[in-house]
């Protein structure tokens, strides 16, 4: 054993300083070159299909054009200064880009609907799109980034373009801003005409109100004075004529009624019924006919019968009755004639009174007509002024509208037929160029993409088990039950690893201890890491702060300065990545019992590999007792728990440490999540971590009842950490058995806190016999 410990480590000679030529480098990495180049081309083709098509519509205007108005305007000094002035073009560009002009464009018909349609078609659909209908600020924020305004070379032409996924929308929005700019320029160039026109329109409205008021007064005066005109004359005159005609008719009717009444009275006084108005009555005619018939009957009967015969007496009575009825009917006719006369007489008297009243009204209407004529003349004068002012104001308004100002339209935007982006040939050419650059970079830095290639680490030949045979007393029984493992648990002192450069602080191995641990676990002892020299500290204080973040921070800083400890890390890295094990990339650091120095060993080995030039990622899986944030000075993040919960992606929680080439993923802030590591596999994290040369995973604490095999089968290998004077062989056997049962690969054991010769001898004396039970 002593002879093996004294063998010097073999260090290969450095490679030749003159490296291969660039062509040889590319040819040596031709597979990587082709893969990167083809991958970029495929990605370019996919992007060409996936990226949304954009259309560009362009409208053009020209500034500082000649205004109509003769040679005086052209020869003015202001015009001479204006032609070709770059400041004027820049000013116009700022005007076009202003939110005020975009709000003017928003007022055009169909512009807001086009912007909302484009927003809903893209990825910004929802309430934010409908907000543009009422909020002009949201409209300006949305369209301002899609407008592109710029001068064409050194000319005075300005292009106003709009980019959209819809060709119709691009044309509408570009033309809307172009028309709004032209309208704004016309308004700016016609302020004086607008002021004059505004004044004239104000006077026109005032005259219109005065004319309307005068007409209303004239009509009210006519109604009040009764001077309204009829069809051919004033109403009062026509009324007087109508009353006069009615009076003549009423007087004629009264005279006729009086004549008939007198005729009836004269006939009645004579006892006759021969008056024309009486004879015209049908009742009288009927009664006279009955009387004639009765008289004929009476004459016929009187020749046969005597004067007292009842029949004759009846005919006499009938004649008397008929005559009485005729007398009563004549009285009725006389009464009717009297009434007709009275009515006509009353009508005549009433019409006479009305005629007198109308005559007085017609007499006073003459002076009122004269007053109305003066009012009508004043109204006609105002109406003529109104017509003149209205005509002049219309002329000024027309001049203001046709004035083109200092800006003229070159062309409105046409409907784009071909997409502006992406264009196939330039897009593919750019993709090929980028692919070529990335492929060249990958070829020249190919060595850094070969994960697990740790050639700069100095591999040292080692022997995991010494050549001498293991004593039979220390060999485990093949069929011993697992329960015997705990019974054999005892403190362990492990020796130096053979075949490597000796560590100054390490003591020679006691006889049989190295072979026993290697045989029972089936894993070689890769290295013994000595204790780090620290400032004097009490034993109780060292125990209380052994696993704290502050203690880890101090220990890591001291480990980088401790040469013996760095030699141990070199020996450990050589054993992990030498020979056929050089392809190991994902390593899990576990321990059979708590307080074995597992976290410290993980961080110290990660820092050593990072300072050796490898890209290293260290992951904290000890969710029950996390220490990475305090030890490495990391800022709080979702950490590994966020990845396992599916809340974040691995790249979002990686934190770059103060050590170059060393990144870390802490456990995370959530409580009671220790079993999360067993429920969610690390497949996504391990797949993503292929970008690193080495990934070291700090395993869960043994105090948590979790199966270490769940993690062991997901990584390339497991490094078991055991502390001198603390670990037990039984726990080591149980841990190694659990790893292999799950399909994991236990690549070796690292012994921490190696002691001096005297202390190691005392530990061996106190160590109980193994008795061969496994």
PDB file of N, CA and C in Angstrom, residues 684-739:
ATOM      1  N   UNK A 684     -36.507  17.112 -18.618  1.00  0.00           N
ATOM      2  CA  UNK A 684     -36.447  18.379 -19.354  1.00  0.00           C
ATOM      3  C   UNK A 684     -35.199  19.166 -18.985  1.00  0.00           C
ATOM      4  N   UNK A 685     -34.880  19.204 -17.683  1.00  0.00           N
ATOM      5  CA  UNK A 685     -33.703  19.956 -17.241  1.00  0.00           C
ATOM      6  C   UNK A 685     -32.423  19.323 -17.784  1.00  0.00           C
ATOM      7  N   UNK A 686     -32.330  18.002 -17.724  1.00  0.00           N
ATOM      8  CA  UNK A 686     -31.123  17.337 -18.201  1.00  0.00           C
ATOM      9  C   UNK A 686     -30.967  17.463 -19.709  1.00  0.00           C
ATOM     10  N   UNK A 687     -32.105  17.444 -20.415  1.00  0.00           N
ATOM     11  CA  UNK A 687     -32.030  17.616 -21.870  1.00  0.00           C
ATOM     12  C   UNK A 687     -31.548  19.013 -22.227  1.00  0.00           C
ATOM     13  N   UNK A 688     -32.087  19.994 -21.515  1.00  0.00           N
ATOM     14  CA  UNK A 688     -31.667  21.381 -21.800  1.00  0.00           C
ATOM     15  C   UNK A 688     -30.209  21.613 -21.413  1.00  0.00           C
ATOM     16  N   UNK A 689     -29.707  20.940 -20.348  1.00  0.00           N
ATOM     17  CA  UNK A 689     -28.356  21.192 -19.847  1.00  0.00           C
ATOM     18  C   UNK A 689     -27.268  20.586 -20.711  1.00  0.00           C
ATOM     19  N   UNK A 690     -27.636  20.071 -21.908  1.00  0.00           N
ATOM     20  CA  UNK A 690     -26.606  19.550 -22.813  1.00  0.00           C
ATOM     21  C   UNK A 690     -25.633  20.636 -23.268  1.00  0.00           C
ATOM     22  N   UNK A 691     -25.999  21.892 -23.068  1.00  0.00           N
ATOM     23  CA  UNK A 691     -25.108  22.983 -23.491  1.00  0.00           C
ATOM     24  C   UNK A 691     -23.899  23.122 -22.562  1.00  0.00           C
ATOM     25  N   UNK A 692     -23.925  22.440 -21.413  1.00  0.00           N
ATOM     26  CA  UNK A 692     -22.819  22.534 -20.460  1.00  0.00           C
ATOM     27  C   UNK A 692     -21.905  21.309 -20.607  1.00  0.00           C
ATOM     28  N   UNK A 693     -20.616  21.538 -20.273  1.00  0.00           N
ATOM     29  CA  UNK A 693     -19.666  20.431 -20.304  1.00  0.00           C
ATOM     30  C   UNK A 693     -19.942  19.446 -19.180  1.00  0.00           C
ATOM     31  N   UNK A 694     -20.205  19.953 -17.998  1.00  0.00           N
ATOM     32  CA  UNK A 694     -20.430  19.105 -16.822  1.00  0.00           C
ATOM     33  C   UNK A 694     -21.611  19.683 -16.044  1.00  0.00           C
ATOM     34  N   UNK A 695     -22.502  18.782 -15.581  1.00  0.00           N
ATOM     35  CA  UNK A 695     -23.623  19.164 -14.730  1.00  0.00           C
ATOM     36  C   UNK A 695     -23.498  18.362 -13.445  1.00  0.00           C
ATOM     37  N   UNK A 696     -23.282  19.070 -12.311  1.00  0.00           N
ATOM     38  CA  UNK A 696     -23.182  18.430 -10.997  1.00  0.00           C
ATOM     39  C   UNK A 696     -24.486  18.668 -10.244  1.00  0.00           C
ATOM     40  N   UNK A 697     -25.075  17.587  -9.743  1.00  0.00           N
ATOM     41  CA  UNK A 697     -26.372  17.653  -9.071  1.00  0.00           C
ATOM     42  C   UNK A 697     -26.154  17.305  -7.607  1.00  0.00           C
ATOM     43  N   UNK A 698     -26.476  18.251  -6.736  1.00  0.00           N
ATOM     44  CA  UNK A 698     -26.389  18.031  -5.301  1.00  0.00           C
ATOM     45  C   UNK A 698     -27.625  17.247  -4.865  1.00  0.00           C
ATOM     46  N   UNK A 699     -27.458  15.973  -4.486  1.00  0.00           N
ATOM     47  CA  UNK A 699     -28.565  15.094  -4.177  1.00  0.00           C
ATOM     48  C   UNK A 699     -29.325  15.499  -2.932  1.00  0.00           C
ATOM     49  N   UNK A 700     -30.520  14.918  -2.740  1.00  0.00           N
ATOM     50  CA  UNK A 700     -31.321  15.227  -1.548  1.00  0.00           C
ATOM     51  C   UNK A 700     -30.637  14.757  -0.280  1.00  0.00           C
ATOM     52  N   UNK A 701     -31.011  15.382   0.817  1.00  0.00           N
ATOM     53  CA  UNK A 701     -30.445  15.001   2.107  1.00  0.00           C
ATOM     54  C   UNK A 701     -30.951  13.627   2.515  1.00  0.00           C
ATOM     55  N   UNK A 702     -30.108  12.751   3.076  1.00  0.00           N
ATOM     56  CA  UNK A 702     -30.566  11.417   3.505  1.00  0.00           C
ATOM     57  C   UNK A 702     -31.601  11.470   4.607  1.00  0.00           C
ATOM     58  N   UNK A 703     -31.748  12.610   5.304  1.00  0.00           N
ATOM     59  CA  UNK A 703     -32.760  12.696   6.352  1.00  0.00           C
ATOM     60  C   UNK A 703     -34.169  12.650   5.781  1.00  0.00           C
ATOM     61  N   UNK A 704     -34.323  13.023   4.518  1.00  0.00           N
ATOM     62  CA  UNK A 704     -35.625  12.950   3.858  1.00  0.00           C
ATOM     63  C   UNK A 704     -35.816  11.536   3.332  1.00  0.00           C
ATOM     64  N   UNK A 705     -36.932  10.937   3.650  1.00  0.00           N
ATOM     65  CA  UNK A 705     -37.177   9.555   3.262  1.00  0.00           C
ATOM     66  C   UNK A 705     -37.513   9.505   1.768  1.00  0.00           C
ATOM     67  N   UNK A 706     -36.467   9.611   0.947  1.00  0.00           N
ATOM     68  CA  UNK A 706     -36.631   9.583  -0.502  1.00  0.00           C
ATOM     69  C   UNK A 706     -35.688   8.531  -1.073  1.00  0.00           C
ATOM     70  N   UNK A 707     -36.082   7.935  -2.167  1.00  0.00           N
ATOM     71  CA  UNK A 707     -35.292   6.901  -2.816  1.00  0.00           C
ATOM     72  C   UNK A 707     -34.274   7.567  -3.727  1.00  0.00           C
ATOM     73  N   UNK A 708     -32.968   7.424  -3.393  1.00  0.00           N
ATOM     74  CA  UNK A 708     -31.926   8.045  -4.195  1.00  0.00           C
ATOM     75  C   UNK A 708     -31.845   7.431  -5.593  1.00  0.00           C
ATOM     76  N   UNK A 709     -32.379   6.193  -5.736  1.00  0.00           N
ATOM     77  CA  UNK A 709     -32.336   5.531  -7.042  1.00  0.00           C
ATOM     78  C   UNK A 709     -33.164   6.244  -8.092  1.00  0.00           C
ATOM     79  N   UNK A 710     -34.206   6.989  -7.677  1.00  0.00           N
ATOM     80  CA  UNK A 710     -35.024   7.720  -8.650  1.00  0.00           C
ATOM     81  C   UNK A 710     -34.180   8.720  -9.419  1.00  0.00           C
ATOM     82  N   UNK A 711     -33.258   9.385  -8.729  1.00  0.00           N
ATOM     83  CA  UNK A 711     -32.373  10.335  -9.395  1.00  0.00           C
ATOM     84  C   UNK A 711     -31.192   9.627 -10.049  1.00  0.00           C
ATOM     85  N   UNK A 712     -30.729   8.530  -9.453  1.00  0.00           N
ATOM     86  CA  UNK A 712     -29.536   7.846  -9.965  1.00  0.00           C
ATOM     87  C   UNK A 712     -29.740   7.329 -11.376  1.00  0.00           C
ATOM     88  N   UNK A 713     -30.939   6.853 -11.690  1.00  0.00           N
ATOM     89  CA  UNK A 713     -31.153   6.297 -13.027  1.00  0.00           C
ATOM     90  C   UNK A 713     -31.340   7.369 -14.094  1.00  0.00           C
ATOM     91  N   UNK A 714     -31.426   8.639 -13.708  1.00  0.00           N
ATOM     92  CA  UNK A 714     -31.601   9.713 -14.679  1.00  0.00           C
ATOM     93  C   UNK A 714     -30.282  10.370 -15.080  1.00  0.00           C
ATOM     94  N   UNK A 715     -29.196  10.070 -14.356  1.00  0.00           N
ATOM     95  CA  UNK A 715     -27.914  10.732 -14.609  1.00  0.00           C
ATOM     96  C   UNK A 715     -26.928   9.722 -15.178  1.00  0.00           C
ATOM     97  N   UNK A 716     -25.747  10.256 -15.584  1.00  0.00           N
ATOM     98  CA  UNK A 716     -24.714   9.391 -16.161  1.00  0.00           C
ATOM     99  C   UNK A 716     -23.923   8.631 -15.097  1.00  0.00           C
ATOM    100  N   UNK A 717     -23.897   9.119 -13.882  1.00  0.00           N
ATOM    101  CA  UNK A 717     -23.162   8.454 -12.824  1.00  0.00           C
ATOM    102  C   UNK A 717     -23.420   9.108 -11.491  1.00  0.00           C
ATOM    103  N   UNK A 718     -23.087   8.375 -10.396  1.00  0.00           N
ATOM    104  CA  UNK A 718     -23.301   8.855  -9.035  1.00  0.00           C
ATOM    105  C   UNK A 718     -21.957   8.822  -8.306  1.00  0.00           C
ATOM    106  N   UNK A 719     -21.620   9.938  -7.670  1.00  0.00           N
ATOM    107  CA  UNK A 719     -20.442  10.033  -6.819  1.00  0.00           C
ATOM    108  C   UNK A 719     -20.918  10.056  -5.373  1.00  0.00           C
ATOM    109  N   UNK A 720     -20.478   9.048  -4.569  1.00  0.00           N
ATOM    110  CA  UNK A 720     -20.909   8.965  -3.178  1.00  0.00           C
ATOM    111  C   UNK A 720     -19.867   9.632  -2.294  1.00  0.00           C
ATOM    112  N   UNK A 721     -20.333  10.513  -1.419  1.00  0.00           N
ATOM    113  CA  UNK A 721     -19.476  11.276  -0.518  1.00  0.00           C
ATOM    114  C   UNK A 721     -19.590  10.672   0.886  1.00  0.00           C
ATOM    115  N   UNK A 722     -18.434  10.352   1.489  1.00  0.00           N
ATOM    116  CA  UNK A 722     -18.404   9.776   2.837  1.00  0.00           C
ATOM    117  C   UNK A 722     -17.370  10.521   3.669  1.00  0.00           C
ATOM    118  N   UNK A 723     -17.733  10.761   4.918  1.00  0.00           N
ATOM    119  CA  UNK A 723     -16.872  11.557   5.803  1.00  0.00           C
ATOM    120  C   UNK A 723     -16.108  10.640   6.734  1.00  0.00           C
ATOM    121  N   UNK A 724     -14.811  10.909   6.878  1.00  0.00           N
ATOM    122  CA  UNK A 724     -13.955  10.121   7.746  1.00  0.00           C
ATOM    123  C   UNK A 724     -14.412  10.232   9.195  1.00  0.00           C
ATOM    124  N   UNK A 725     -14.533   9.058   9.857  1.00  0.00           N
ATOM    125  CA  UNK A 725     -14.901   9.036  11.263  1.00  0.00           C
ATOM    126  C   UNK A 725     -16.367   9.238  11.516  1.00  0.00           C
ATOM    127  N   UNK A 726     -17.204   9.329  10.472  1.00  0.00           N
ATOM    128  CA  UNK A 726     -18.635   9.587  10.665  1.00  0.00           C
ATOM    129  C   UNK A 726     -19.490   8.571   9.929  1.00  0.00           C
ATOM    130  N   UNK A 727     -19.110   8.240   8.692  1.00  0.00           N
ATOM    131  CA  UNK A 727     -19.924   7.350   7.876  1.00  0.00           C
ATOM    132  C   UNK A 727     -19.813   5.919   8.386  1.00  0.00           C
ATOM    133  N   UNK A 728     -20.832   5.128   8.082  1.00  0.00           N
ATOM    134  CA  UNK A 728     -20.841   3.717   8.439  1.00  0.00           C
ATOM    135  C   UNK A 728     -20.856   2.881   7.177  1.00  0.00           C
ATOM    136  N   UNK A 729     -20.238   1.690   7.275  1.00  0.00           N
ATOM    137  CA  UNK A 729     -20.191   0.807   6.118  1.00  0.00           C
ATOM    138  C   UNK A 729     -21.585   0.315   5.772  1.00  0.00           C
ATOM    139  N   UNK A 730     -22.397   0.087   6.761  1.00  0.00           N
ATOM    140  CA  UNK A 730     -23.758  -0.379   6.487  1.00  0.00           C
ATOM    141  C   UNK A 730     -24.558   0.621   5.677  1.00  0.00           C
ATOM    142  N   UNK A 731     -24.498   1.898   6.040  1.00  0.00           N
ATOM    143  CA  UNK A 731     -25.197   2.921   5.273  1.00  0.00           C
ATOM    144  C   UNK A 731     -24.646   3.037   3.866  1.00  0.00           C
ATOM    145  N   UNK A 732     -23.322   2.890   3.721  1.00  0.00           N
ATOM    146  CA  UNK A 732     -22.723   2.951   2.386  1.00  0.00           C
ATOM    147  C   UNK A 732     -23.211   1.793   1.530  1.00  0.00           C
ATOM    148  N   UNK A 733     -23.311   0.580   2.123  1.00  0.00           N
ATOM    149  CA  UNK A 733     -23.799  -0.585   1.373  1.00  0.00           C
ATOM    150  C   UNK A 733     -25.243  -0.374   0.956  1.00  0.00           C
ATOM    151  N   UNK A 734     -26.068   0.129   1.873  1.00  0.00           N
ATOM    152  CA  UNK A 734     -27.477   0.344   1.549  1.00  0.00           C
ATOM    153  C   UNK A 734     -27.637   1.365   0.430  1.00  0.00           C
ATOM    154  N   UNK A 735     -26.866   2.438   0.481  1.00  0.00           N
ATOM    155  CA  UNK A 735     -26.963   3.477  -0.553  1.00  0.00           C
ATOM    156  C   UNK A 735     -26.516   2.947  -1.899  1.00  0.00           C
ATOM    157  N   UNK A 736     -25.382   2.237  -1.936  1.00  0.00           N
ATOM    158  CA  UNK A 736     -24.901   1.691  -3.214  1.00  0.00           C
ATOM    159  C   UNK A 736     -25.865   0.660  -3.773  1.00  0.00           C
ATOM    160  N   UNK A 737     -26.464  -0.159  -2.907  1.00  0.00           N
ATOM    161  CA  UNK A 737     -27.433  -1.151  -3.377  1.00  0.00           C
ATOM    162  C   UNK A 737     -28.668  -0.480  -3.966  1.00  0.00           C
ATOM    163  N   UNK A 738     -29.128   0.597  -3.318  1.00  0.00           N
ATOM    164  CA  UNK A 738     -30.300   1.320  -3.830  1.00  0.00           C
ATOM    165  C   UNK A 738     -30.008   1.941  -5.189  1.00  0.00           C
ATOM    166  N   UNK A 739     -28.794   2.445  -5.365  1.00  0.00           N
ATOM    167  CA  UNK A 739     -28.433   3.067  -6.649  1.00  0.00           C
ATOM    168  C   UNK A 739     -28.408   2.032  -7.761  1.00  0.00           C
TER     169      UNK A 739
END
